[in-house]
Coordinates of C-alpha atoms in Angstrom, one line a residue:
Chain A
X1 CA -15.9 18.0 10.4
X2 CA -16.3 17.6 14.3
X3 CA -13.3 18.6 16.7
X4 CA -10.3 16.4 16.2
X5 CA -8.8 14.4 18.9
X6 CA -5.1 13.2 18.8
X7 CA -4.7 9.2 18.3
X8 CA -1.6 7.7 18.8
X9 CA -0.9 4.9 17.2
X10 CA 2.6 4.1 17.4
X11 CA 2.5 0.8 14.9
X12 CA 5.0 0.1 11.9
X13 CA 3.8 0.4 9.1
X14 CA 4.8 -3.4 8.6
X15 CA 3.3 -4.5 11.7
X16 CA 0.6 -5.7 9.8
X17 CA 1.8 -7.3 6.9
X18 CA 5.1 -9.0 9.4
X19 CA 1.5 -10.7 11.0
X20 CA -0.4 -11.9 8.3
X21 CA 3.2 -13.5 7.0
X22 CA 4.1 -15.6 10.4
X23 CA 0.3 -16.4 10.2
X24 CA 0.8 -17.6 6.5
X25 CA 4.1 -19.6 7.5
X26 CA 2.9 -21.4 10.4
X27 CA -0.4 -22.4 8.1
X28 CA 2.2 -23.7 5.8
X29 CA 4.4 -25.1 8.3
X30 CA 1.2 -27.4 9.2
X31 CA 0.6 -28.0 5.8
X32 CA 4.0 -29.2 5.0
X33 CA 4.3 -26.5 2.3
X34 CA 8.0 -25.1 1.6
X35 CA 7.0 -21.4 0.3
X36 CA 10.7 -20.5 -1.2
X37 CA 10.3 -16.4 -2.4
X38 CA 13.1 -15.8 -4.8
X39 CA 14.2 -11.7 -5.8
X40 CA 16.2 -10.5 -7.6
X41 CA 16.9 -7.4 -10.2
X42 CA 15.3 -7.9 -13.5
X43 CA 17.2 -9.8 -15.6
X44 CA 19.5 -11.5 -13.5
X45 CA 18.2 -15.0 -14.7
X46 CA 15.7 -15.6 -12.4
X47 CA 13.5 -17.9 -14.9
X48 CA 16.3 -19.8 -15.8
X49 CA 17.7 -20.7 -12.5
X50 CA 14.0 -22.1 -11.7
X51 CA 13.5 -24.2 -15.0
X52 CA 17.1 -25.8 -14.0
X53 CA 16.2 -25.9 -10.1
X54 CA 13.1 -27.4 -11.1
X55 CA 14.2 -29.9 -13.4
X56 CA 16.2 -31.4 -11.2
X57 CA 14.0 -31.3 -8.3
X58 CA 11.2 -32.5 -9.7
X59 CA 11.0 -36.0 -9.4
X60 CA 12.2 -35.6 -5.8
X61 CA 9.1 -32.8 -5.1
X62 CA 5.8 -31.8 -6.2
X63 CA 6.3 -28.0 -7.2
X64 CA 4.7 -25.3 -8.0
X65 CA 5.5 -21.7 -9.0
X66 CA 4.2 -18.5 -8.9
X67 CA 5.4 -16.0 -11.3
X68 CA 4.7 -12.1 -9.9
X69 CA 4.9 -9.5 -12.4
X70 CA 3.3 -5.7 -12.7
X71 CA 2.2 -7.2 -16.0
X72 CA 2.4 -9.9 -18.7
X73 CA 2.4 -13.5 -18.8
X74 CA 6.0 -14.6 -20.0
X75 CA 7.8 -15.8 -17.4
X76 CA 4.6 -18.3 -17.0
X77 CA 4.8 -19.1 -20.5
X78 CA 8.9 -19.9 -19.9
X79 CA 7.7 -22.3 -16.4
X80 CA 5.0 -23.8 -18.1
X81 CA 6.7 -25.2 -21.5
X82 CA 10.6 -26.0 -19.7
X83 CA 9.1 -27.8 -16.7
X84 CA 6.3 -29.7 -15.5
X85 CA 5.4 -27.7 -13.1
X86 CA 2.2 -26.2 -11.9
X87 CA 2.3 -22.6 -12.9
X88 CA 0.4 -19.3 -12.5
X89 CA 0.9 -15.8 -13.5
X90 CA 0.0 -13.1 -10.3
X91 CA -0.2 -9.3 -11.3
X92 CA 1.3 -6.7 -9.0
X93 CA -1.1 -4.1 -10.6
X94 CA 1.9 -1.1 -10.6
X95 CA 3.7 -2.3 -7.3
X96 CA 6.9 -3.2 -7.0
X97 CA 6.4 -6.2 -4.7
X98 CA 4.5 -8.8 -3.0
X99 CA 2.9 -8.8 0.1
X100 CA 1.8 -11.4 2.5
X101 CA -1.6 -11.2 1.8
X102 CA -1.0 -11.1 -2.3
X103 CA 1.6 -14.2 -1.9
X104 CA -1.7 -15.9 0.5
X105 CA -4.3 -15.2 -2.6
X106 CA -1.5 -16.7 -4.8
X107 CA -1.3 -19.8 -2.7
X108 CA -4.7 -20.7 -2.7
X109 CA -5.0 -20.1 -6.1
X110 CA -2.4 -22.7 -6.9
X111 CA -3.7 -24.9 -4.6
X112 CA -1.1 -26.0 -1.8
X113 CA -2.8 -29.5 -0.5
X114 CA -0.9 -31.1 -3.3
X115 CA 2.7 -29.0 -3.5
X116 CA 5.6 -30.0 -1.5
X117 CA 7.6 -27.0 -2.7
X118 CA 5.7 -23.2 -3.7
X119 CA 8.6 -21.4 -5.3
X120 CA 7.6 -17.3 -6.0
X121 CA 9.3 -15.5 -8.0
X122 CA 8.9 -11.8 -7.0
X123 CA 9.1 -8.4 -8.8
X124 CA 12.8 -8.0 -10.2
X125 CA 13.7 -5.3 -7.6
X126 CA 16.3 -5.1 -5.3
X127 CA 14.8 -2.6 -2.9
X128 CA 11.0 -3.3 -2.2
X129 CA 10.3 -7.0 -2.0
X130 CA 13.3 -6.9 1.2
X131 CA 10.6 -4.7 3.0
X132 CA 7.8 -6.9 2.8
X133 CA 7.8 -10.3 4.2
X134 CA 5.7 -12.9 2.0
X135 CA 5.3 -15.5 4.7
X136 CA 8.1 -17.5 3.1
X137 CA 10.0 -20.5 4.3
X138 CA 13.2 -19.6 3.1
X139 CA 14.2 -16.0 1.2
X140 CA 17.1 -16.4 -2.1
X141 CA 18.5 -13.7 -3.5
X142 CA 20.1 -13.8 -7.4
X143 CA 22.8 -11.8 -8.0
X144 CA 24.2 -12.0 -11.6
X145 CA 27.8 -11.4 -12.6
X146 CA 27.4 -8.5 -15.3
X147 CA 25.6 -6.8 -12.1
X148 CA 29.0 -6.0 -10.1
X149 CA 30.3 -6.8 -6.6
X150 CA 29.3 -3.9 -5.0
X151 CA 25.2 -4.9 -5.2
X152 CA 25.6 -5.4 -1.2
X153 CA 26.9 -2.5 -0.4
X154 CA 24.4 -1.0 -2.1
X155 CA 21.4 -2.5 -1.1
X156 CA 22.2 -4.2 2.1
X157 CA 18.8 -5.0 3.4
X158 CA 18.2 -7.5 0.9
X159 CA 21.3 -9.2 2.0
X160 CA 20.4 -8.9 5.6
X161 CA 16.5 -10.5 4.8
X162 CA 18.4 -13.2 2.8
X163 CA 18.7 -17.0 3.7
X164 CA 20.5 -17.9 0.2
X165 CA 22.5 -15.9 -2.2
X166 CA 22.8 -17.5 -5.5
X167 CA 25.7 -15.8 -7.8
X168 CA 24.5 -16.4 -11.7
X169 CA 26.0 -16.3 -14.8
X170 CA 29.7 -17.2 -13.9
X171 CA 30.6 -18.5 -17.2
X172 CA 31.1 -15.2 -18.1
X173 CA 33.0 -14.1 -15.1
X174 CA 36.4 -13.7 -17.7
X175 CA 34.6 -10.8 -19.4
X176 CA 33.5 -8.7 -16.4
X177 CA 35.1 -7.0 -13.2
X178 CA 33.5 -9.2 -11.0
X179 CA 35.4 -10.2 -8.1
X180 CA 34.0 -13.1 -6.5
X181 CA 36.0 -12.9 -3.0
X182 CA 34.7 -9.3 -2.6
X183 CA 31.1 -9.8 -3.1
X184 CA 31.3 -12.5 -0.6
X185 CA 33.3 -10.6 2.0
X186 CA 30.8 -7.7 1.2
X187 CA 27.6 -10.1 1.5
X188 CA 29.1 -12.0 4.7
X189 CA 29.5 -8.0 6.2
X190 CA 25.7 -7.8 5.8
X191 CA 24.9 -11.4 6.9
X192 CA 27.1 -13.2 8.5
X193 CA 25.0 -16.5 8.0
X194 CA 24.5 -16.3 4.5
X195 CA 25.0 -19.6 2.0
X196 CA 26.2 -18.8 -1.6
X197 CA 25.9 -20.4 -4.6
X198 CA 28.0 -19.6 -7.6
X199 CA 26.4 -21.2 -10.4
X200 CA 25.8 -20.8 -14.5
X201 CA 22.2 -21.2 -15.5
X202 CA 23.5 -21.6 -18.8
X203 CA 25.6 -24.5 -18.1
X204 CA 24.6 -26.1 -15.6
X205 CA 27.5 -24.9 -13.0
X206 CA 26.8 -25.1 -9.7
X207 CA 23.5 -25.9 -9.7
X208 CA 23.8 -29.5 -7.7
X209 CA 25.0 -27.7 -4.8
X210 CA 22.5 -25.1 -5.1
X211 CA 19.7 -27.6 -5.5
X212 CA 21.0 -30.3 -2.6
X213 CA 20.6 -27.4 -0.1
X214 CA 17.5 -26.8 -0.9
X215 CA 16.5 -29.9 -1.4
X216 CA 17.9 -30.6 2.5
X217 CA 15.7 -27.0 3.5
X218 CA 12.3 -28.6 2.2
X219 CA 12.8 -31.9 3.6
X220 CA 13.6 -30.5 7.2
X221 CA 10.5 -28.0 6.8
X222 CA 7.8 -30.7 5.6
X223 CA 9.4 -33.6 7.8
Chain B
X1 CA 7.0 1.9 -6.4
X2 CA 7.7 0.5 -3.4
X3 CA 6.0 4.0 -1.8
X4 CA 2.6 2.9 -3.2
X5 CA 2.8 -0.3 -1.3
X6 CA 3.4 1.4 2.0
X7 CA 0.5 3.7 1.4
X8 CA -1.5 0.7 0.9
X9 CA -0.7 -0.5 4.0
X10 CA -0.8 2.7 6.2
X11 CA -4.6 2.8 4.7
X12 CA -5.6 -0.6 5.9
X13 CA -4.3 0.5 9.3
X14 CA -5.8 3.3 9.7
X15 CA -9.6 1.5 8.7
X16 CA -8.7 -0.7 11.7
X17 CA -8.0 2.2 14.1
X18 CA -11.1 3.8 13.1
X19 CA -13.1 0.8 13.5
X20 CA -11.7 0.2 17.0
X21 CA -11.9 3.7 18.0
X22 CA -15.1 4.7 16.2
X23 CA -13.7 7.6 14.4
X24 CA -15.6 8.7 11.0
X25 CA -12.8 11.3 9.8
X26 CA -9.2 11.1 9.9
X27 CA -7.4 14.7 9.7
X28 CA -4.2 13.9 9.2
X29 CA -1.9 11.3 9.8
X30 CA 1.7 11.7 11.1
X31 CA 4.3 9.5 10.0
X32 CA 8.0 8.7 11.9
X33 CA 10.3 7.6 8.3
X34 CA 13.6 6.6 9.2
X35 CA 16.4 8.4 7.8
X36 CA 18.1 5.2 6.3
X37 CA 14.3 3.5 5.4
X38 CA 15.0 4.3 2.1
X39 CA 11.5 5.7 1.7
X40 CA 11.4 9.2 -0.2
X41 CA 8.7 11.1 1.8
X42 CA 7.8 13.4 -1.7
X43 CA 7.0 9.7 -3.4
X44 CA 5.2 8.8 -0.2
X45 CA 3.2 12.1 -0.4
X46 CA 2.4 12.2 -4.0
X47 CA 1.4 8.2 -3.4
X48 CA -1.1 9.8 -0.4
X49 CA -2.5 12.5 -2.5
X50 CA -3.1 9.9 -5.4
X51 CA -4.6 6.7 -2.9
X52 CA -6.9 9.0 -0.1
X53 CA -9.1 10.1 -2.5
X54 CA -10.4 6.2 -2.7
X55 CA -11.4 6.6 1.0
X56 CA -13.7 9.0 2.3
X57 CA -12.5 8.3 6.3
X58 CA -9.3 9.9 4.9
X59 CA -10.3 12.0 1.7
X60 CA -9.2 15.0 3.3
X61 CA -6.5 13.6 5.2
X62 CA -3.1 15.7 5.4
X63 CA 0.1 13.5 5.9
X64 CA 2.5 14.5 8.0
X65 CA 6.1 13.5 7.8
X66 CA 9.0 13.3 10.9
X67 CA 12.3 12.7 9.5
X68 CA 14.0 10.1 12.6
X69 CA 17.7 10.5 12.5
X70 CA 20.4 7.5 11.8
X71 CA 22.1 6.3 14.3
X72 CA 25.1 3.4 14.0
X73 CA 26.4 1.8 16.9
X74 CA 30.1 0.2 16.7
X75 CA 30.5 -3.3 18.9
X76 CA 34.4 -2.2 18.9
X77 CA 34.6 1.4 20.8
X78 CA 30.9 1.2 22.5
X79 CA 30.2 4.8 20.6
X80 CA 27.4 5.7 18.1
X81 CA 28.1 7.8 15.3
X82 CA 25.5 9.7 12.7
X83 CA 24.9 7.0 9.8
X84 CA 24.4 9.0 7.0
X85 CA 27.8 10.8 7.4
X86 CA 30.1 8.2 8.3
X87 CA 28.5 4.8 6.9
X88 CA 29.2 1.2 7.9
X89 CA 32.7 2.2 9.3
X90 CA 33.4 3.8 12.9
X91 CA 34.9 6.9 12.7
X92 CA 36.2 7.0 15.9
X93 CA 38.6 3.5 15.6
X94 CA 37.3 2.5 12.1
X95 CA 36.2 -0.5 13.0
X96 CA 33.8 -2.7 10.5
X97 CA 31.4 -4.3 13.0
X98 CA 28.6 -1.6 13.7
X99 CA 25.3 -2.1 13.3
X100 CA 22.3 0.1 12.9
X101 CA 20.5 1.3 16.3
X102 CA 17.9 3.7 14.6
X103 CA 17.2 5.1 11.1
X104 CA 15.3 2.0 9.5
X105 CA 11.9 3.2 11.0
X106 CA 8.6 3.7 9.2
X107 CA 5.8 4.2 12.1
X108 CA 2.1 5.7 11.8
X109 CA 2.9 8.0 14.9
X110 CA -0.7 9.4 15.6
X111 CA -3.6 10.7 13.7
X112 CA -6.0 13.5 14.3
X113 CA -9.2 12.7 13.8
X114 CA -13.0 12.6 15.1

């Protein structure tokens, strides 16, 4: 080894992937593609809010989804037979989140030149897809009832990176500790601007709302 | 493991420094992590020790790790107050609307290298 010299760098570690992401969103911008990237822990009825969001968006917008997952195919499987939407599976391999670069591979893969709305559903994780921006449109969180109220004061970034808080599984808000006007006040703390949904992906609860604001986010994107 | 990622990242940068500045060898690699970045610098070294061997610009790199300090700023009383102590509320008037003014960094600060 030769003598060292001292480099500084001085660059976020981000820096990179926050500029291939605003390169991604202006690209879809142009193309009048919606990218929505949806997180969430695992388990807070991500799939299920999508088949329902889907369904009734459908015949309004082409969609299509991409499921991210370290492995397996089953949240795919889920899309593919509940909806008729174009679906593909993207593998993490081990990490915890998608990048821009991963979510730009994805795109192409599922082919944007015919979608009017790219939903991605991200690694169920609460702390490393809020680091990484995918290049997305809009950014919804899911938080689900048997989680508690206390999720944003526990992991606030999410709530700060979020444009849309959806609250899931309220029909079995009688069961749990869950206090709605708490985890509102708590998310509001964290991001003032926030919209939330309460809504029941098992029956059907809320999901209008939560649907006509989107709905009202593509069309002002691809106009 | 969100540490992975980073790692992943920090690599690609450091191909494009070398490329711009020529460099074959990268010696080590000091790193600025944010007290509140909720990065744990022992995942972030085992991730380094695991991912450098792929690369032989920084096979033998060391990484170096500077711990920045929190700091909260609260919009009520115009004072800043150590985040990891005190938390979201102002300790002075305990006021609610603070926000963070450092603590949330992860920076490649410089690298040694030839």
């Amino acid at each position: 080894m030769g003598d060292m010299k001292i480099i500084e760098v001085k660059q976020s570690v981000f820096a990179n992937n926050d500029a291939d992401a605003e390169k991604l969103r202006s690209r879809l911008k142009e193309e009048k593609t919606f990218l929505l990237n949806v997180m969430s822990s695992p388990g807070s009825g991500k799939t299920s809010t999508l088949v329902h969001t889907i369904n009734e968006l459908g015949r309004e917008f082409r969609i299509g989804v991409m499921e991210a997952d370290i492995d397996s195919d089953v949240d795919a499987v889920t899309i593919a037979e509940k909806t008729t939407a174009k679906t593909i599976q993207l593998h993490t391999g081990g990490m915890c989140h998608l990048d821009a670069d991963m979510t730009r591979q994805g795109l192409k893969e599922l082919g944007t030149g015919e979608i009017d709305l790219a939903i991605l559903e991200n690694v169920g994780n609460l702390v490393c897809p809020a680091e990484f921006d995918t290049g997305a449109s809009k950014n919804v969180m899911i938080l689900s009832v048997p989680e508690g109220h206390d999720k944003p004061l526990k992991y606030p970034l999410i709530f700060t990176v979020c444009d849309a808080l959806i609250i899931n599984k309220i029909d079995v808000l009688p069961y749990f500790d869950f206090d709605m006007e708490k985890v509102m006040e708590y998310a509001h703390r964290r991001n003032p601007n926030l919209k939330i949904f309460p809504i029941s992906a098992k029956t059907g609860e809320g999901i209008k709302e939560w649907c006509d604001w989107l709905a009202k986010e593509v069309k002002a994107w691809n106009r | 493991m969100h540490e992975l990622g980073i790692i992943v990242h920090i690599t690609r940068t450091l191909q494009e420094a070398a490329k711009e500045n020529q460099l074959t060898q990268i010696g080590s690699v000091t790193l600025e992590i944010g007290e509140v970045s909720g990065i744990v610098p022992e995942f972030l070294t085992d991730c380094w020790e695991y991912y450098r061997k792929k690369f032989p610009l920084i096979e033998d790199s060391e990484l170096k790790i500077e711990t920045l300090p929190a700091v909260t700023f609260c919009e009520n009383c115009e004072k800043t107050y150590p985040t990891v102590q005190f938390g979201k509320q102002c300790p002075y008037c305990q006021s609610g609307s603070t926000y963070l003014l450092k603590g949330n960094e992860c920076n490649i600060k410089e690298i040694e290298a030839c």
